[in-house]
mmCIF file of C-alpha atoms in Angstrom:
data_model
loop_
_atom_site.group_PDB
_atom_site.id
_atom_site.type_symbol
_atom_site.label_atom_id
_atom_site.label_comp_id
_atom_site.label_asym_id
_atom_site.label_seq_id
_atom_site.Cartn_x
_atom_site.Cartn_y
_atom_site.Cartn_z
ATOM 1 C CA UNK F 1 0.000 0.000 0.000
ATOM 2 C CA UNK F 2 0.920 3.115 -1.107
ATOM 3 C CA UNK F 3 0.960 6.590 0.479
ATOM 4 C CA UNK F 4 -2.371 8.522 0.307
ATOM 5 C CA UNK F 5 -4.317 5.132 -0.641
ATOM 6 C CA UNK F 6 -6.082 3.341 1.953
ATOM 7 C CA UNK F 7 -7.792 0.080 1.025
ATOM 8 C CA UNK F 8 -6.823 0.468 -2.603
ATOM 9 C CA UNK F 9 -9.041 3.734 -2.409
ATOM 10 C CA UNK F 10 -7.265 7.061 -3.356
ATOM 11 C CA UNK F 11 -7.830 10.568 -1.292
ATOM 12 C CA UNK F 12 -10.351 11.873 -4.379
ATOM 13 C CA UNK F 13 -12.194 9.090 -4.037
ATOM 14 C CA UNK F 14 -12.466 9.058 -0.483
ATOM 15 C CA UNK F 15 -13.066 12.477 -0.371
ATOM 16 C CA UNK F 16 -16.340 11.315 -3.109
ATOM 17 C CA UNK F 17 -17.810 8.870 -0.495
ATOM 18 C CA UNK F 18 -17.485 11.189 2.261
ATOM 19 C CA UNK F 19 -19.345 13.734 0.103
ATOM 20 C CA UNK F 20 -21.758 11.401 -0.921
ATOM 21 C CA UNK F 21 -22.277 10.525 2.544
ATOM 22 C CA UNK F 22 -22.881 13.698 3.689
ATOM 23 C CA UNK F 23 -25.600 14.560 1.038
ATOM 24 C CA UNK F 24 -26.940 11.507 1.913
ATOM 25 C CA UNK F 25 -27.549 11.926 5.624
ATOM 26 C CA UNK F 26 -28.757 15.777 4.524
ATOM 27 C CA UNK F 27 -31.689 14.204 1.491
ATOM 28 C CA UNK F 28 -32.296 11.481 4.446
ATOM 29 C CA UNK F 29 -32.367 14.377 7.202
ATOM 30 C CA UNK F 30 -34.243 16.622 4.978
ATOM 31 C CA UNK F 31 -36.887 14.381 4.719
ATOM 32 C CA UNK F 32 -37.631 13.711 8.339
ATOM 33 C CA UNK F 33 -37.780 17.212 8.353
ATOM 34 C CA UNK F 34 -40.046 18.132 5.905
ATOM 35 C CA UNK F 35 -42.206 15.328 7.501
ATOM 36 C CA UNK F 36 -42.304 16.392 10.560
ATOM 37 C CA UNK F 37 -43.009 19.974 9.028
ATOM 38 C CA UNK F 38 -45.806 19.195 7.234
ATOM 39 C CA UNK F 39 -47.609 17.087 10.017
ATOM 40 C CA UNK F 40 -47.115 20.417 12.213
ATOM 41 C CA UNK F 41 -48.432 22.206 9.604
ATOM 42 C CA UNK F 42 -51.800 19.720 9.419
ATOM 43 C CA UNK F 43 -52.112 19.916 13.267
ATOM 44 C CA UNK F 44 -52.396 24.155 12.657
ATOM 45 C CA UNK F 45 -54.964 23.588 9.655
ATOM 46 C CA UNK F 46 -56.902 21.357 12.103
ATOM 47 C CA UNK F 47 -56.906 23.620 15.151
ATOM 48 C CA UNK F 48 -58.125 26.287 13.078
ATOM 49 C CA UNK F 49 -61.099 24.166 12.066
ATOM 50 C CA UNK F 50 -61.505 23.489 15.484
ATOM 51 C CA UNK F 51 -61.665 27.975 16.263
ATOM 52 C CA UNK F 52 -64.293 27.653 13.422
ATOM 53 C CA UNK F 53 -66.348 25.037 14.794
ATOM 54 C CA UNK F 54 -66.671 26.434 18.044
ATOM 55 C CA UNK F 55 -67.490 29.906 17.106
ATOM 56 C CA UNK F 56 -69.818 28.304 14.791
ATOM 57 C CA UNK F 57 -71.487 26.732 18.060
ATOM 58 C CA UNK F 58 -72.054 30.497 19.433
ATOM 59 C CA UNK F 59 -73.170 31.759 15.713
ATOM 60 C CA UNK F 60 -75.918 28.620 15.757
ATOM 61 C CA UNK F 61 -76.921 29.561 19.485
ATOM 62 C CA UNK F 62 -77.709 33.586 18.688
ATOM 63 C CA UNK F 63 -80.622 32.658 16.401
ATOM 64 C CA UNK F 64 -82.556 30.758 19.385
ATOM 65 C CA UNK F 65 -81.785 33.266 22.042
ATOM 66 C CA UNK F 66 -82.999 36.015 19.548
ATOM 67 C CA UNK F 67 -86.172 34.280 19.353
ATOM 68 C CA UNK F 68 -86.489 34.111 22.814
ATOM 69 C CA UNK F 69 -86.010 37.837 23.670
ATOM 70 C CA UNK F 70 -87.807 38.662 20.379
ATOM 71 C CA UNK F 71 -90.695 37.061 22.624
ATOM 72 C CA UNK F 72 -90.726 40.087 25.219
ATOM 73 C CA UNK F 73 -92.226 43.114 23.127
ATOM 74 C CA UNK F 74 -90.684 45.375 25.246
ATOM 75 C CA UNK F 75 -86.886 44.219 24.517
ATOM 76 C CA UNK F 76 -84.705 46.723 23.185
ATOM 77 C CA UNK F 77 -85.264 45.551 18.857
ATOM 78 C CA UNK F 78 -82.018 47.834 18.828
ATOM 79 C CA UNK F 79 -79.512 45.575 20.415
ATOM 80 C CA UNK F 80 -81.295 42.284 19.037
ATOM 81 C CA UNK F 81 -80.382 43.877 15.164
ATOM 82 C CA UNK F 82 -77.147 44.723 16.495
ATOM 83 C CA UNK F 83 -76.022 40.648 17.358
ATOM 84 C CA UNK F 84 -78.508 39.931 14.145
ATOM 85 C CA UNK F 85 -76.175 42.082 11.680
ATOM 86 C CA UNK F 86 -72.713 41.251 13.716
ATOM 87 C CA UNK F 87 -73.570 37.304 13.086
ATOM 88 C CA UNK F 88 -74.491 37.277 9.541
ATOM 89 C CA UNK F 89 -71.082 39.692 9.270
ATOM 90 C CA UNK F 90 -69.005 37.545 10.814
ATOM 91 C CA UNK F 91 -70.636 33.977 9.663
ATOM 92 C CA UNK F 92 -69.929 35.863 5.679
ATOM 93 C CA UNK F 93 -66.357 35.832 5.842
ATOM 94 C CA UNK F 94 -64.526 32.249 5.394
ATOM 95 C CA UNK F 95 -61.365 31.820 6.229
ATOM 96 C CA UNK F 96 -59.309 29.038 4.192
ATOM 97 C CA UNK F 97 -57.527 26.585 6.611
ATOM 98 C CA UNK F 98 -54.819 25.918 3.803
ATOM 99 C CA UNK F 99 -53.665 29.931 3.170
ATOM 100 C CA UNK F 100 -53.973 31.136 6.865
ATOM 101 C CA UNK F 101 -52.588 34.496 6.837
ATOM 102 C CA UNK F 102 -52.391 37.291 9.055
ATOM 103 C CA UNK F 103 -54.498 39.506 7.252
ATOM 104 C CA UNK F 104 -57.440 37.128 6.501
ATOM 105 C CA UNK F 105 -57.464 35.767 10.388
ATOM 106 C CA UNK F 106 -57.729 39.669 11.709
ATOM 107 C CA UNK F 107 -60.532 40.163 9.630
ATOM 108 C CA UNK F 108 -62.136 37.012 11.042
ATOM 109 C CA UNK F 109 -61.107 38.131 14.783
ATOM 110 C CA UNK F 110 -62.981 41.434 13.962
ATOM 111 C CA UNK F 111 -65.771 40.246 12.929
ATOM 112 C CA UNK F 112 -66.219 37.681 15.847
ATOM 113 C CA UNK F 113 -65.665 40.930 17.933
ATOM 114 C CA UNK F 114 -68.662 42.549 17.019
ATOM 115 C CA UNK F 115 -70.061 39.319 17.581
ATOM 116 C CA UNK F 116 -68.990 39.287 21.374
ATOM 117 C CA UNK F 117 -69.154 43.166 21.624
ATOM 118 C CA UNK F 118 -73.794 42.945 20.545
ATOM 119 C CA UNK F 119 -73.925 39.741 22.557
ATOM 120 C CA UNK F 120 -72.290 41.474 25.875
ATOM 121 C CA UNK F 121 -74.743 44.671 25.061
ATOM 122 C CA UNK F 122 -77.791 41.705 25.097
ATOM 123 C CA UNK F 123 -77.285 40.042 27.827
ATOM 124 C CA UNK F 124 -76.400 43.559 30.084
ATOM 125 C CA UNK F 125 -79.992 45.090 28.547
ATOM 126 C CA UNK F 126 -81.493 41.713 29.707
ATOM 127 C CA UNK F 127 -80.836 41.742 33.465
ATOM 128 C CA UNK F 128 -83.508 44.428 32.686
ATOM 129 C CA UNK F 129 -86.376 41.842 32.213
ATOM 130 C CA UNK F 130 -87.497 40.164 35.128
ATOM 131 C CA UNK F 131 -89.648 37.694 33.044
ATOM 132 C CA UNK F 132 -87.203 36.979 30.683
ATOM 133 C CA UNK F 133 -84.281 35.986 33.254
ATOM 134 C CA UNK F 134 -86.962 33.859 34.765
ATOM 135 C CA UNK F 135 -87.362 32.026 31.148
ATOM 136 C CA UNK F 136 -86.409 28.343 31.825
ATOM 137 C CA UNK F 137 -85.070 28.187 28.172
ATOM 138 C CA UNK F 138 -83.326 31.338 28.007
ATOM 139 C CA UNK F 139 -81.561 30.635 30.653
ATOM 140 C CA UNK F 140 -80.329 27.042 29.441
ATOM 141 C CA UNK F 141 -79.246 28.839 26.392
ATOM 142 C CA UNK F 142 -77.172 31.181 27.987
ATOM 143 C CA UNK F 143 -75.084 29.013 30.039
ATOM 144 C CA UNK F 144 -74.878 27.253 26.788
ATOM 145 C CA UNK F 145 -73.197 30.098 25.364
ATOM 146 C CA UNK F 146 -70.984 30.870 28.387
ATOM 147 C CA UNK F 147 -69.587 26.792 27.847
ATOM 148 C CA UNK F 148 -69.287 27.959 23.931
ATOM 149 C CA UNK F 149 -67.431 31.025 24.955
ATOM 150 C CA UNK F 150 -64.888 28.980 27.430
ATOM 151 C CA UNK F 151 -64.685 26.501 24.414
ATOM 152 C CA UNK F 152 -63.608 29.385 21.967
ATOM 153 C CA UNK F 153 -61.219 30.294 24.612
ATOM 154 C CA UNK F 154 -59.840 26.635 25.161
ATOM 155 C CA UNK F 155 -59.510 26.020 21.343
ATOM 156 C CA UNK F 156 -58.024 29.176 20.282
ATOM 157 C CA UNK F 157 -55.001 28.975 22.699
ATOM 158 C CA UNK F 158 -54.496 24.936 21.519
ATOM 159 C CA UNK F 159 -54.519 26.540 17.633
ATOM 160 C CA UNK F 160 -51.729 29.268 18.970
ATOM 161 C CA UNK F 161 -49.907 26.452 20.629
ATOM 162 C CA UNK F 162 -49.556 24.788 17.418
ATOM 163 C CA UNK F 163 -48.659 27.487 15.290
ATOM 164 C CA UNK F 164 -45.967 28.408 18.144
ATOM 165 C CA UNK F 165 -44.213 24.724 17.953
ATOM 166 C CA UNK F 166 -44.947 24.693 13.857
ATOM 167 C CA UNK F 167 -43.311 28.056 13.638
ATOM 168 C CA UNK F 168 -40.117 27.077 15.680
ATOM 169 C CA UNK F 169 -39.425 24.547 13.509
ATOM 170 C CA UNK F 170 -39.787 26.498 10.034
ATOM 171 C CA UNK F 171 -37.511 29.711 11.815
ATOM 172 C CA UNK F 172 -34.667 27.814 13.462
ATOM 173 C CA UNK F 173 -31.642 26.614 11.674
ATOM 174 C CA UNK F 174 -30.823 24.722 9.902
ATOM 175 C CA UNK F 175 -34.746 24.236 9.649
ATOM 176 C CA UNK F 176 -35.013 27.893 7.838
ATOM 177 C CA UNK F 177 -32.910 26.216 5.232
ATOM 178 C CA UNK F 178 -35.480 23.542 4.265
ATOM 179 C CA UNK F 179 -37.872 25.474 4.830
ATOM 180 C CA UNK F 180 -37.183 28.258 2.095
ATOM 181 C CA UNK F 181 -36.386 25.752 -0.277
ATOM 182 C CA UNK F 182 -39.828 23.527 0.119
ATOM 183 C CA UNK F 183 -41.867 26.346 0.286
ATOM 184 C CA UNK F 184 -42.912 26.640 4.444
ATOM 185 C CA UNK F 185 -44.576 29.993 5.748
ATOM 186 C CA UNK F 186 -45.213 30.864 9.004
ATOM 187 C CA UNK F 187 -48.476 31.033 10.192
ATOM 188 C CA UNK F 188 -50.093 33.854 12.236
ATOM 189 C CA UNK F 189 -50.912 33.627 15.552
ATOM 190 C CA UNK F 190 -54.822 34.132 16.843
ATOM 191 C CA UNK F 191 -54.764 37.922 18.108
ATOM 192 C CA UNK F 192 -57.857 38.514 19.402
ATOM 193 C CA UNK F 193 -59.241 42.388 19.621
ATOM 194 C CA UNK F 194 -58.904 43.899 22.970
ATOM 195 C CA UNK F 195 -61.449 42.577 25.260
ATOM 196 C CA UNK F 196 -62.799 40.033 22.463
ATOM 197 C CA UNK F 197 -60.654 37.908 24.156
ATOM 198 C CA UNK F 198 -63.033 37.550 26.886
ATOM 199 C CA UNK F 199 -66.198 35.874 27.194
ATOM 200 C CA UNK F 200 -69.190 37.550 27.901
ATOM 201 C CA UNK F 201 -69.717 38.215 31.989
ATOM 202 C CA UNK F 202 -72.325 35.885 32.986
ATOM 203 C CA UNK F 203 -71.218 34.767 36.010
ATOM 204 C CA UNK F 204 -73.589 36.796 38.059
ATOM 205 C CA UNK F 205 -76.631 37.015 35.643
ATOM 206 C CA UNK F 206 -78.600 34.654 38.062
ATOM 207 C CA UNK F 207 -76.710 35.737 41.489
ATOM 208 C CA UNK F 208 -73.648 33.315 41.063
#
């Protein structure tokens, strides 16, 4: 054996199979990553869906606790238009789980909002109504919508949770790397309007 052979193998090529090697382990490691990426990616998609269906839950409750109020003559017709107009606003605008941006998802927190903002204005205007807080129905439905709200709550912080782990993965390196090249974004975070974040007081509608 000769000097810079080893194993009847020169230094160039060597130095091949260590190259090949190494882009080997990097297609192999690449891979993983871009798997891994793309199920972190589903799990954000999902979540969202998840935000949807629960503020779908409230927007399918407003209808029957409209109907109820609608009952009392007296009640304010005002705020009852106001939640009316806010829901069929805010059910209008559809967000697409597979292009989540920023944009699109503050125009869906703003409209959920005005949603909150008409049903807080409702149920203040009905501690006015004896006979309605003493409405065995109306009161079902608005504990309903206090569980709904704490749902909203619940799900929206999971769906930030996700984008937070799906995001580190996409921004740190060497993951930025892959992730320019196969095309990753980041996704936006859930940032509710002030107060929106809140559900609407009912904890001492019936003296809790």
């Amino acid at each position: 054996m000769t000097n810079g052979k080893i194993a009847g193998l020169g230094c160039g090529a060597l130095a091949g199979i260590g190259a090949l090697a190494i882009i080997v382990i990097a297609v192999i490691w690449g891979i993983s990553w871009n798997n891994s990426a793309v199920a972190k990616s589903e799990s954000v998609q999902s979540q969202w869906a998840n935000v949807e269906s629960s503020y779908q839950r409230r927007s399918d409750l407003i209808p029957n606790i409209v109907a109820t109020a609608k009952q009392y003559a007296e009640f304010e017709q005002e705020t009852l238009t106001g939640v009316i107009e806010a829901r069929a606003k805010a059910t209008s605008i559809n967000v697409d789980a597979s292009n989540l941006t920023a944009e699109n998802i503050q125009a869906f927190s703003e409209a959920q909002g005005a949603v909150s903002s008409g049903l807080g204005r409702l149920l203040a205007t009905y501690e006015n109504y004896p006979d309605l807080k003493a409405n065995e129905n109306f009161k079902e439905l608005i504990n309903e919508l206090e569980r709904t709200e704490n749902r909203i709550n619940v799900e929206r912080n999971r769906y930030n949770e996700n984008v937070r782990v799906y995001n580190l993965q996409i921004k740190k390196f060497p993951g930025s790397v892959f992730a320019s090249i196969l095309g990753f974004d980041e996704s936006p975070y859930f940032k509710a309007d002030e107060g929106a974040q809140n559900a609407p007081d009912v904890d001492n509608l019936f003296g809790n």
